[in-house]
Amino acid sequence: MNQVTVTLPDGSSRTVPTSTHVRDVAEGISPRLAKAALAGLVDGTLVDLSYPIEKDGSVRIVTDSSPEALPLCRHSTAHLLAAAVTHLFPGAQCGIGPATEEGFFYDFIVDRPFVPEDLEAMEKKMKELAAQDLPYERQMWPRDDAKAFFAKRGEPLKVQLIDEKTAGQREVSCYTIKDPDTFIDFCVGPHVPSTGRLKAFKLLNTSNAYWKGDARNQPMQRVYGTAFLADKDLKAYLTQIEEAKKRDHRKLGRELGLFTFHHWAPGAAFWMDKGATLYNILANYMRDVLFPAGYVEVKTPLVYNKALWERSGHWQHYRQNMLLIESEGETMSVKPMNCPGHFLLYASQVHSYRDLPIRFHEQTPLHRDEASGVLSGLTRVRQFSQDDAHCFVMPEQIGDEIERLLRLVQRIYGDFGLEYTAKLSTRPEQFLGEIATWNHAEGQLKQALEKAGQAYTVNEGDGAFYGPKIDFDVTDAIGRKWQCATIQLDYAQADNFDLKYIGADNGEHRPVVIHRAIVGSFERFIAILIEHYAGAFPLWLAPVQAIVLPISDRHLTYAASVRDQLKAAGLRGELDERQEKIGYKIREAQLQKVPYMLVVGDRESAEGTVSVRSRSGGDQGASSIDDFIALARDEVRTKASSSTPVTKGSTTDATEQNGEARKDKARQQ
RNA sequence: GCUGGCGUAGCUCAGUCCGGUAGAGCAGCUGAUUUGUAAUCAGCAGGUCGGGGGUUCAAGUCCCUCCGCCAGCUCCA
């Protein structure tokens, strides 16, 4: 009999008969391993346990603890869902059902949209099928037979998939879950050996989707779910979704009196006094950071003639998101970005090489006429402002400037206790300019990243067509990722706007433009901060830093003087002068997440003190007013963080359905 | 923009299936209470049921339409 030699991860090897199944290799290693086995990795390819080994090579058994296990299990769970749906909805057509970062989905064409009760029924059916521990069996069908089979069964989408995915193959692989109705699906696999291995899954929601994600194609019903290898991981994930819901900035924004919306101004926030305070704290914080870093603050017009947008290219590429206005027969647009205004401003003067880099910072409002369906709380709005800036540099200054920017990013995210990662995006297929210029620019970005000690990943070909860029994802207290900062090199617009500087050689030269934002839109960043801190802002950000709570009316005068002293010391102090019991006032202040409550009664009025109660630590005892002020100012100065992280899920980052790493790159230009 | 769900008092929600002139809790207001570390008691007031149109003797409830919100999709210089 022919034999093959398999090499195991520990370096040892065994000789087994040709066509030995992966399962049997596991069995040969240890029965326990065979029992735990979910799949195999043969020469680096993930395969079923039933995969026959035909040639010498490496074999690794995939178990619960392997990194491959989770996506595998999710994919198999998607199949289980499809099996359940075909049971419950005879005639349902199956689309595709992949594993995703958070779980899985499967798309179906059905007669009517799914409702929540359908999800319950599906999940119940899935649990039944899992309890029966039905095997996932791989079958190789002649291609034409498979097509004929799916065509006959009324699944033209599957026929289309076979056509597209297996051109030139004689056989295609299908998987069946051997239940009484024998659910069969065209699929490359692999899958877990049987449905009994799927122990922790939950269907989450349904939504509309289109075949191949194209709105011109048939609308389908998508069912989202998630699955884990262990029940405790699923529970942790669901807990985290709950936690994310509790932190939802839309809910907290209302409860904490920060902002509101009105249907007559969709996509634009109304900032209430406390929200406006927070907004201004952030805006001024950015000014405080950027001014010493060599930036100047400018203000440029909100509305420009169409001619400007034609020059910048926005008219050709971005018009659908621009709010147009007619004025005296001229077409104008509210600015969606600051860049063109900054170019005009730069070009309004002659610049010497001695003055570069020139860094324009601007916080005026922008308007992007986003499609109504994409608006969402503060994270996707039509009106917002940014910590926007454009740095005009000589080509040889790029490296230094990027390095300075990386340090700014480090410092700023550090102040908010946000972890982050960096991504370098390089030359796309369609690009402007010379390859040599691109290579040089990418090299300078890499060098700057390394010099600044900034870890990063590379996204090949994901740069803007006018230049490479570095994007940053921040991770909040419950593990969700959000894209905020972006640093983009631009070689195109200096030409478009004929920007120049006079060099040491007394000749005219083109500067390079660096577009950059660090917090991005203040609106969106505030949403992130609300969810990051769960509304309990550290003292330096809290709209109300301390509230004075008199015990009874006779302490009002003293309480007011305490409040006034706080204000005089630059602290945001308030006074609760309602005739309520102290417990009531404390409860309210606590729910409003005010960092410090200062209780004043007979003792305190007599001694000139306050009883300090902290939001997180409870009663701190008496303190002189001056001592409290000194302590609070120190806490503000150090930006001490009091974020409230929760236990992280053991196997995955938390998400909130609408929140995670939105794809809307800060669309700067 | 597309698909689906939703829209009742400031907030959270009941009432909508089977049409018969709106209900609770919290918040608010008024009064009493003068209070020591997470909710004092009582009373009062509050809604063109998202807007418009239609069906009907009668519409929060049924139909059409518009707007907004939510979840996705799509888009994202």
XYZ file of C-alpha atoms (C1' of nucleotides) in Angstrom:
746
model
C 0.000 0.000 0.000
C 1.212 3.519 -0.765
C 2.148 5.644 2.158
C 2.536 9.321 2.891
C 4.535 11.065 5.591
C 2.856 13.813 7.565
C 4.772 16.311 9.659
C 3.134 17.476 12.866
C 3.525 20.921 14.467
C 5.989 19.583 17.041
C 8.293 18.565 14.198
C 7.667 14.858 14.556
C 6.408 12.922 11.585
C 4.358 9.821 10.971
C 3.787 7.602 8.065
C 0.201 6.718 7.237
C -1.492 5.029 4.312
C -2.314 7.298 1.391
C -5.829 8.777 1.631
C -5.848 8.565 5.395
C -8.387 11.056 6.709
C -7.265 13.967 8.826
C -9.570 12.626 11.531
C -7.575 9.395 11.648
C -4.292 11.266 11.898
C -5.733 13.009 14.948
C -6.929 9.684 16.308
C -3.414 8.337 15.865
C -1.989 11.194 17.891
C -4.491 10.862 20.708
C -8.165 9.949 21.014
C -8.668 13.095 23.036
C -7.316 15.218 20.201
C -9.586 13.380 17.765
C -12.546 14.182 19.956
C -11.609 17.851 20.151
C -10.802 18.102 16.463
C -12.902 20.487 14.346
C -10.879 20.540 11.145
C -7.365 20.149 9.865
C -4.721 22.395 8.432
C -2.937 20.470 5.691
C 0.014 22.303 4.197
C -1.527 25.487 5.512
C -4.950 24.897 3.935
C -7.965 24.507 6.171
C -9.767 21.234 5.394
C -12.462 18.948 6.768
C -11.648 16.138 9.156
C -12.783 13.830 6.364
C -10.117 15.197 4.025
C -7.971 12.389 2.619
C -4.256 13.064 2.747
C -2.765 12.168 -0.614
C 0.800 13.414 -0.368
C 3.573 14.159 2.089
C 3.134 17.392 3.984
C 2.429 19.167 7.228
C -0.722 18.519 9.224
C -2.106 20.441 12.129
C -5.331 19.549 13.894
C -7.659 22.499 14.443
C -9.413 22.475 17.815
C -11.344 25.038 19.859
C -8.122 26.705 20.823
C -6.882 27.227 17.249
C -7.216 30.651 15.703
C -8.966 29.061 12.690
C -11.716 27.600 14.847
C -13.909 30.655 15.331
C -14.475 31.607 11.677
C -14.933 27.921 10.880
C -17.591 27.519 13.502
C -19.324 30.711 12.378
C -19.390 29.589 8.790
C -20.863 26.249 9.812
C -23.426 28.064 11.928
C -24.408 30.086 8.872
C -25.115 26.785 7.120
C -27.139 25.647 10.065
C -29.159 28.833 9.728
C -29.713 28.184 6.031
C -30.865 24.658 6.834
C -33.311 26.032 9.400
C -34.625 28.664 6.989
C -35.207 26.173 4.183
C -37.178 24.072 6.684
C -39.303 26.931 7.904
C -39.720 28.775 4.616
C -40.166 26.253 1.844
C -39.155 27.839 -1.433
C -36.640 30.168 0.184
C -33.624 30.735 -2.019
C -30.228 30.816 -0.381
C -27.645 33.396 -1.343
C -24.326 33.526 0.423
C -23.579 32.996 4.087
C -20.077 33.880 5.197
C -18.442 34.314 8.570
C -17.742 37.939 9.429
C -15.599 39.663 12.019
C -18.437 39.614 14.508
C -20.304 36.480 13.551
C -21.980 35.526 10.326
C -24.889 36.293 8.059
C -26.846 34.516 5.388
C -28.927 36.129 2.636
C -32.207 34.661 1.410
C -34.874 35.431 -1.120
C -38.207 34.849 0.560
C -41.808 35.849 -0.095
C -42.000 38.291 2.767
C -39.562 40.165 5.001
C -38.492 38.383 8.156
C -39.882 39.635 11.459
C -38.399 39.166 14.933
C -40.631 36.149 15.616
C -39.118 34.475 12.567
C -35.699 34.826 14.143
C -36.892 33.039 17.250
C -38.321 30.232 15.157
C -35.099 29.956 13.157
C -32.984 29.872 16.256
C -35.207 27.211 17.781
C -34.919 25.098 14.638
C -31.143 25.570 14.619
C -30.952 24.359 18.193
C -32.984 21.291 17.256
C -30.666 20.507 14.365
C -27.634 21.062 16.599
C -29.070 18.751 19.245
C -29.407 15.994 16.639
C -25.662 16.247 16.001
C -26.076 15.814 12.245
C -22.900 15.358 10.237
C -21.709 17.965 7.735
C -20.839 15.834 4.752
C -18.814 16.998 1.798
C -19.841 15.640 -1.574
C -18.055 16.169 -4.862
C -20.604 16.570 -7.631
C -19.947 16.706 -11.327
C -20.290 20.389 -12.125
C -23.170 20.010 -14.558
C -25.039 17.710 -12.206
C -24.734 20.236 -9.420
C -25.990 23.011 -11.669
C -28.891 20.892 -12.834
C -29.704 19.974 -9.266
C -29.821 23.554 -8.007
C -31.678 24.725 -11.104
C -34.316 22.079 -10.524
C -34.582 22.992 -6.889
C -35.331 26.597 -7.811
C -32.007 28.066 -6.689
C -30.778 30.058 -9.690
C -28.463 32.054 -7.443
C -26.530 28.927 -6.586
C -26.310 28.027 -10.268
C -24.921 31.485 -10.906
C -22.401 31.064 -8.101
C -21.243 27.728 -9.477
C -20.843 29.303 -12.889
C -18.801 32.165 -11.551
C -16.709 30.449 -8.940
C -15.870 27.129 -10.511
C -15.273 27.871 -14.183
C -13.063 25.153 -15.586
C -13.590 22.709 -12.742
C -15.000 19.268 -13.422
C -16.391 18.808 -9.954
C -17.743 21.174 -7.367
C -18.036 20.630 -3.663
C -21.343 20.671 -1.887
C -22.131 20.216 1.750
C -25.108 18.515 3.190
C -26.399 18.522 6.680
C -27.902 15.077 6.899
C -31.185 15.979 8.410
C -34.457 14.359 7.318
C -34.837 16.883 4.496
C -31.172 16.812 3.600
C -30.172 20.423 3.227
C -27.556 20.760 0.504
C -25.503 23.839 -0.243
C -22.809 24.635 -2.766
C -19.800 25.554 -0.679
C -16.023 25.132 -0.689
C -16.038 24.493 3.037
C -14.575 23.306 5.207
C -17.011 22.732 8.014
C -17.033 21.380 11.517
C -17.711 17.626 11.520
C -21.263 17.836 12.834
C -23.918 20.233 14.043
C -23.457 19.094 17.618
C -20.188 21.032 17.682
C -22.111 24.286 17.405
C -23.069 25.077 20.949
C -23.055 28.837 21.303
C -24.882 30.872 18.701
C -27.530 33.548 18.564
C -29.421 35.268 15.784
C -29.237 39.005 16.210
C -31.229 40.850 13.574
C -32.486 40.889 10.045
C -32.096 43.489 7.403
C -32.310 44.073 3.739
C -29.417 43.339 1.446
C -29.004 42.948 -2.275
C -27.675 40.037 -4.227
C -23.964 40.738 -4.542
C -24.486 43.966 -2.643
C -25.810 45.700 -5.743
C -29.032 47.659 -5.373
C -29.910 46.864 -8.988
C -30.106 43.180 -8.088
C -32.822 41.308 -6.251
C -33.480 42.500 -2.727
C -32.778 39.785 -0.183
C -33.386 39.265 3.500
C -30.205 39.064 5.487
C -30.134 37.348 8.849
C -27.271 38.319 11.134
C -26.101 36.128 13.943
C -23.047 35.367 15.936
C -21.442 32.200 17.199
C -18.667 31.320 19.575
C -16.865 28.187 20.588
C -17.897 28.432 24.202
C -21.107 29.609 25.756
C -19.286 31.951 28.076
C -17.802 33.779 25.094
C -21.239 34.227 23.593
C -22.543 35.513 26.905
C -19.626 37.913 27.190
C -20.316 39.168 23.678
C -24.007 39.683 24.395
C -23.147 41.444 27.642
C -20.880 43.681 25.682
C -23.628 44.535 23.221
C -25.752 45.441 26.233
C -22.938 47.561 27.603
C -22.603 49.284 24.254
C -26.343 50.008 24.279
C -26.070 51.546 27.726
C -23.276 53.744 26.466
C -25.043 54.765 23.258
C -24.201 58.432 22.865
C -27.676 59.176 21.520
C -29.226 57.951 24.752
C -26.609 59.482 27.046
C -26.609 62.718 25.083
C -30.274 63.177 25.895
C -30.045 61.971 29.481
C -27.057 64.172 30.260
C -28.548 67.179 28.500
C -25.760 67.505 25.946
C -27.476 67.713 22.568
C -30.672 67.040 20.703
C -31.963 66.802 17.153
C -35.052 68.067 15.405
C -36.642 66.608 12.307
C -36.497 69.992 10.629
C -32.700 69.917 10.752
C -31.807 66.326 9.957
C -28.148 65.493 10.471
C -27.383 68.629 12.463
C -27.129 68.686 16.233
C -28.532 71.268 18.628
C -25.973 71.642 21.387
C -27.475 72.425 24.755
C -25.426 74.431 27.227
C -23.626 71.437 28.683
C -22.953 69.942 25.261
C -21.735 73.279 23.941
C -19.436 73.506 26.957
C -17.968 70.113 26.128
C -17.646 71.090 22.465
C -15.802 74.277 23.384
C -13.516 72.460 25.804
C -12.441 70.193 22.967
C -12.116 72.986 20.452
C -10.002 75.041 22.839
C -7.980 72.013 23.831
C -7.056 71.541 20.172
C -6.131 75.217 19.888
C -3.982 74.911 23.003
C -2.184 71.914 21.555
C -1.812 73.216 18.004
C -0.691 76.767 18.736
C 2.631 75.753 20.343
C 3.046 73.188 17.560
C 3.352 75.985 15.037
C -0.191 76.194 13.698
C -2.073 79.390 13.042
C -5.841 79.499 13.208
C -7.674 80.877 10.207
C -11.293 81.317 9.230
C -12.347 80.980 5.613
C -15.743 81.404 3.935
C -18.533 78.870 4.279
C -19.983 79.357 0.796
C -18.074 79.452 -2.494
C -18.859 79.847 -6.134
C -19.098 76.649 -8.164
C -15.957 77.759 -10.019
C -13.825 76.995 -6.984
C -15.200 73.472 -6.759
C -14.564 72.925 -10.428
C -10.964 73.917 -9.887
C -10.518 71.656 -6.883
C -12.231 68.722 -8.573
C -15.001 68.467 -6.013
C -17.558 69.421 -8.633
C -16.546 66.407 -10.692
C -16.097 63.951 -7.829
C -18.025 65.092 -4.787
C -21.009 67.074 -6.003
C -23.575 64.563 -4.740
C -22.554 65.419 -1.188
C -22.483 69.176 -1.664
C -25.294 71.475 -0.577
C -25.957 73.833 -3.458
C -27.332 77.336 -3.189
C -28.496 79.692 -5.914
C -27.641 83.323 -5.446
C -28.155 86.041 -8.069
C -28.044 83.458 -10.798
C -24.773 81.945 -9.583
C -24.467 78.428 -8.246
C -22.722 78.336 -4.895
C -21.965 75.528 -2.487
C -21.571 75.365 1.247
C -18.105 73.935 1.832
C -17.824 70.212 2.567
C -14.112 70.637 3.255
C -11.749 73.448 4.120
C -8.973 72.606 1.713
C -9.844 74.794 -1.286
C -10.376 77.787 0.983
C -6.983 77.225 2.530
C -5.401 77.014 -0.919
C -6.904 80.348 -1.904
C -5.717 81.840 1.346
C -2.217 80.460 0.891
C -2.099 81.748 -2.666
C -3.167 85.222 -1.567
C 0.372 85.975 -0.427
C 3.897 85.319 -1.573
C 5.661 82.790 0.636
C 9.373 82.392 1.231
C 10.953 79.016 1.830
C 12.032 80.521 5.150
C 8.383 80.635 6.272
C 7.579 77.003 5.509
C 6.036 74.897 6.911
C 2.918 77.033 7.052
C 0.145 75.340 8.985
C -3.460 76.567 8.691
C -5.843 75.263 11.350
C -9.572 75.857 11.022
C -12.655 74.821 12.979
C -15.470 76.475 11.046
C -18.518 74.324 10.245
C -18.618 72.094 7.209
C -21.665 70.683 5.486
C -21.804 67.395 3.628
C -25.183 66.538 2.226
C -25.048 62.893 3.228
C -27.793 60.584 1.964
C -30.630 60.517 4.480
C -30.217 56.801 5.091
C -26.670 57.064 6.394
C -27.274 59.673 9.079
C -26.784 58.350 12.580
C -26.616 60.253 15.841
C -23.465 62.332 16.070
C -21.329 59.791 14.251
C -22.711 60.548 10.816
C -24.021 64.076 10.422
C -24.425 66.667 7.729
C -23.092 69.615 9.680
C -19.934 69.345 11.737
C -16.583 70.922 12.296
C -13.140 69.426 12.475
C -9.750 70.062 13.969
C -8.814 70.470 10.343
C -5.447 71.708 9.139
C -3.312 71.907 6.021
C 0.435 72.037 6.250
C 2.276 73.546 3.314
C 5.798 72.148 3.273
C 8.821 71.849 1.004
C 9.265 68.308 -0.302
C 12.318 67.798 1.883
C 10.298 68.748 4.980
C 7.734 65.976 4.593
C 9.503 63.484 6.853
C 9.954 65.924 9.706
C 6.433 67.209 9.414
C 4.950 63.707 9.478
C 7.032 62.846 12.490
C 5.765 65.931 14.299
C 2.239 64.904 13.405
C 2.733 61.403 14.740
C 3.880 62.851 18.039
C 0.842 65.120 18.127
C -1.404 62.122 17.571
C 0.341 60.226 20.363
C -0.026 63.101 22.740
C -3.654 63.856 21.952
C -4.995 60.310 22.094
C -2.956 59.815 25.250
C -4.805 62.696 26.884
C -8.077 60.865 26.266
C -6.807 57.465 27.300
C -7.495 56.086 23.833
C -5.419 53.274 22.383
C -4.889 53.388 18.641
C -3.294 51.741 15.652
C -1.853 53.232 12.476
C -2.311 52.145 8.867
C -0.143 53.284 5.980
C -2.021 53.311 2.682
C 0.113 53.234 -0.448
C -0.208 54.011 -4.154
C -3.505 52.824 -5.669
C -3.849 51.526 -9.206
C -5.207 54.846 -10.379
C -2.901 57.589 -9.286
C -1.690 61.045 -10.196
C 1.937 61.948 -10.654
C 5.177 60.058 -11.034
C 5.888 56.679 -9.488
C 9.235 57.996 -8.277
C 7.496 60.776 -6.350
C 5.142 58.260 -4.799
C 7.951 55.948 -3.796
C 9.803 58.846 -2.260
C 6.710 59.971 -0.356
C 5.898 56.489 0.883
C 9.501 56.089 1.979
C 9.319 59.311 3.948
C 6.097 58.226 5.623
C 7.606 54.885 6.611
C 10.737 56.515 7.893
C 8.734 58.968 9.955
C 6.596 56.168 11.391
C 9.696 54.267 12.394
C 11.478 57.304 13.784
C 8.450 58.136 15.911
C 8.333 54.556 17.134
C 4.838 54.193 15.763
C 3.758 50.630 14.998
C 1.730 50.375 11.786
C 0.301 48.073 9.201
C 0.430 48.630 5.460
C -2.653 48.771 3.257
C -1.180 48.291 -0.192
C -2.979 50.284 -2.853
C -5.415 51.950 -0.460
C -4.030 55.466 -0.707
C -5.953 58.406 -2.138
C -5.243 58.931 -5.822
C -3.400 62.159 -5.057
C -1.067 60.790 -2.425
C -0.333 58.176 0.243
C -1.796 58.531 3.710
C -1.692 57.310 7.271
C -4.999 56.588 9.007
C -5.537 55.903 12.681
C -8.125 53.723 14.396
C -8.758 54.430 18.053
C -10.045 51.726 20.377
C -12.469 52.799 23.072
C -12.947 51.493 26.594
C -15.069 48.568 25.432
C -12.864 47.579 22.540
C -14.635 49.154 19.610
C -12.579 50.673 16.852
C -13.249 54.044 15.276
C -11.349 55.756 12.542
C -10.423 59.282 13.533
C -7.129 60.760 12.509
C -5.845 60.910 8.993
C -2.666 62.326 7.533
C -2.695 62.618 3.749
C 0.007 63.751 1.388
C -1.255 65.672 -1.622
C 0.806 66.404 -4.708
C -2.100 67.364 -6.922
C -3.736 70.409 -5.442
C -0.635 72.553 -5.303
C -0.632 72.271 -9.092
C -4.378 72.837 -9.379
C -4.148 76.033 -7.395
C -0.717 77.043 -8.626
C 0.613 77.192 -5.093
C 4.224 78.233 -4.760
C 6.962 79.432 -2.548
C 10.144 81.295 -3.390
C 13.140 79.063 -2.755
C 16.667 79.883 -1.689
C 17.519 79.921 -5.398
C 15.074 82.803 -5.836
C 12.947 80.556 -8.059
C 9.327 79.475 -7.717
C 8.667 76.000 -6.311
C 5.664 73.851 -5.519
C 4.960 73.129 -1.881
C 3.516 69.751 -0.877
C 0.196 69.866 0.957
C -0.433 67.672 3.993
C -4.092 67.330 4.923
C -4.551 66.260 8.492
C -7.128 65.955 11.231
C -6.518 64.290 14.541
C -9.814 64.110 16.366
C -11.613 64.396 13.020
C -15.087 65.830 13.380
C -15.757 67.132 16.869
C -19.277 65.749 16.634
C -18.085 62.253 15.979
C -15.254 62.498 18.481
C -17.680 63.605 21.174
C -19.825 60.574 20.357
C -16.759 58.388 20.793
C -15.839 60.078 24.059
C -19.358 59.736 25.450
C -19.303 56.016 24.727
C -15.676 55.621 25.800
C -16.291 57.210 29.182
C -19.907 55.966 29.381
C -20.862 59.598 29.972
C -18.680 59.853 33.094
C -16.205 62.397 31.769
C -12.918 62.981 33.521
C -12.853 66.248 35.416
C -11.134 68.254 32.693
C -13.918 67.406 30.235
C -16.956 67.311 32.524
C -19.440 70.065 31.599
C -20.293 70.394 35.297
C -17.275 69.639 37.429
C -18.723 70.131 40.893
C -22.211 70.721 42.209
C -22.885 72.257 45.589
C -25.667 70.502 47.506
C -27.030 72.419 50.495
C -28.706 70.330 53.199
C -31.485 72.837 53.771
C -32.569 76.348 52.862
C -30.601 77.968 55.632
C -27.385 76.836 53.939
C -28.227 78.442 50.600
C -26.219 81.592 51.137
C -23.112 79.682 52.122
C -23.666 77.207 49.281
C -23.913 80.046 46.768
C -20.662 81.497 48.029
C -18.974 78.105 47.586
C -20.299 77.894 44.044
C -19.026 81.410 43.342
C -15.591 80.560 44.682
C -15.463 77.526 42.380
C -16.344 79.693 39.405
C -13.844 82.345 40.404
C -11.201 79.616 40.496
C -12.067 78.644 36.927
C -14.012 75.520 37.826
C -17.395 74.721 36.335
C -19.472 74.739 39.499
C -23.234 74.625 39.976
C -25.664 74.820 42.847
C -28.713 72.639 43.453
C -30.985 74.979 45.367
C -34.149 72.906 45.187
C -35.947 72.029 48.399
C -35.186 68.351 48.303
C -33.569 65.928 50.693
C -29.845 65.487 50.321
C -30.266 61.895 49.153
C -32.422 63.080 46.295
C -29.941 65.713 45.184
C -27.082 63.241 45.404
C -28.963 60.740 43.317
C -29.635 63.328 40.635
C -26.027 64.516 40.562
C -24.837 60.936 40.466
C -27.120 60.140 37.515
C -25.862 63.277 35.800
C -22.369 61.859 36.387
C -21.075 65.030 38.013
C -17.526 64.256 39.212
C -17.766 66.055 42.569
C -20.690 66.748 44.874
C -20.040 69.231 47.644
C -22.454 68.768 50.535
C -22.827 71.783 52.813
C -24.875 71.921 56.019
C -24.519 73.358 59.502
C -21.063 71.934 60.118
C -19.622 73.100 56.825
C -21.145 76.600 57.011
C -19.753 77.007 60.525
C -16.292 75.736 59.636
C -16.019 77.137 56.118
C -15.605 73.692 54.587
C -17.320 71.371 52.129
C -18.034 67.662 52.438
C -16.641 66.178 49.267
C -18.399 63.283 47.630
C -16.833 61.898 44.493
C -18.828 60.309 41.705
C -16.731 57.185 41.813
C -15.503 57.006 45.413
C -18.420 58.221 47.513
C -18.041 60.312 50.669
C -14.505 61.706 50.942
C -15.017 63.666 54.145
C -14.637 67.359 54.863
C -12.185 69.623 53.122
C -11.505 73.341 53.130
C -12.763 75.076 50.024
C -9.248 76.067 49.033
C -7.998 72.517 49.403
C -10.786 71.202 47.258
C -10.128 73.830 44.609
C -6.422 73.007 44.600
C -7.158 69.303 44.284
C -9.650 69.821 41.489
C -7.380 72.149 39.545
C -4.608 69.631 39.802
C -6.884 66.916 38.518
C -7.875 69.130 35.608
C -4.254 69.990 34.873
C -3.154 66.362 34.729
C -6.242 65.377 32.731
C -6.594 62.432 35.083
C -8.804 59.879 33.427
C -11.690 58.205 35.100
C -12.909 56.153 32.200
C -14.813 53.097 33.226
C -13.648 50.145 31.198
C -15.617 46.959 31.548
C -14.336 43.448 31.344
C -13.541 42.728 27.769
C -15.052 39.787 25.957
C -12.531 36.996 25.894
C -12.495 36.329 22.211
C -13.635 39.368 20.375
C -13.885 43.076 20.392
C -17.232 44.445 21.307
C -19.188 46.229 18.724
C -22.192 48.273 18.493
C -24.167 47.675 15.353
C -23.775 51.092 13.914
C -20.544 52.049 15.499
C -17.535 50.083 14.627
C -14.804 51.328 12.402
C -16.886 53.187 9.960
C -15.584 53.244 6.499
C -15.968 56.935 6.140
C -12.398 57.862 5.960
C -12.083 61.456 6.961
C -12.663 62.627 3.483
C -10.196 65.339 3.322
C -8.631 66.713 0.364
C -30.985 57.113 -2.200
C -32.844 51.559 -1.448
C -35.325 47.623 1.868
C -37.663 46.693 6.372
C -39.227 48.310 11.217
C -40.798 52.347 14.102
C -43.128 57.468 15.250
C -48.885 58.249 21.225
C -47.154 63.921 27.105
C -40.183 66.436 28.055
C -38.571 60.810 28.820
C -39.902 55.349 28.989
C -44.061 52.926 27.371
C -49.681 50.899 27.202
C -53.829 51.528 23.758
C -53.499 49.947 16.966
C -54.759 43.090 15.407
C -61.180 43.243 16.029
C -62.483 51.906 14.306
C -66.724 54.252 19.034
C -63.945 61.424 20.648
C -56.419 59.032 24.726
C -53.681 56.090 29.803
C -49.449 54.858 33.388
C -44.667 55.756 35.654
C -40.775 59.283 35.787
C -39.825 64.472 34.798
C -42.614 69.463 35.355
C -45.779 72.937 38.272
C -48.228 74.164 43.182
C -48.469 73.298 48.336
C -46.763 70.936 52.704
C -42.072 69.201 54.571
C -36.211 72.035 56.184
C -34.099 67.517 55.206
C -26.596 64.683 56.371
C -24.538 61.019 51.351
C -28.580 57.247 45.281
C -35.798 58.729 44.972
C -40.546 62.906 51.290
C -45.880 63.376 50.750
C -50.240 65.415 48.433
C -52.552 67.939 44.551
C -52.424 69.958 39.582
C -51.268 70.504 34.759
C -49.554 68.417 30.327
C -50.983 65.094 23.996
C -53.820 68.929 16.644
C -51.501 60.372 18.743
C -44.861 62.948 13.227
C -47.288 66.268 8.838
C -50.953 66.173 4.865
C -54.818 63.691 2.236
C -58.551 59.760 1.899
C -62.353 55.855 3.514
C -66.284 56.077 7.356
C -71.953 58.379 10.931
C -67.206 57.949 13.605
C -59.869 57.197 12.650
C -54.359 57.049 17.467
C -56.510 52.496 15.172
C -57.956 51.225 8.048
C -55.804 53.240 3.043
C -52.444 56.777 0.286
C -48.512 60.234 0.592
C -44.598 63.150 2.705
C -41.101 63.838 6.868
C -38.101 61.953 10.702
C -35.788 58.039 13.645
C -33.704 52.931 13.941
C -31.237 48.490 11.600
C -28.909 47.117 7.356
C -27.673 47.940 2.070
C -25.498 51.399 -1.120
C -22.271 55.601 -1.250
C -17.939 57.594 0.952
C -12.262 62.986 -2.418
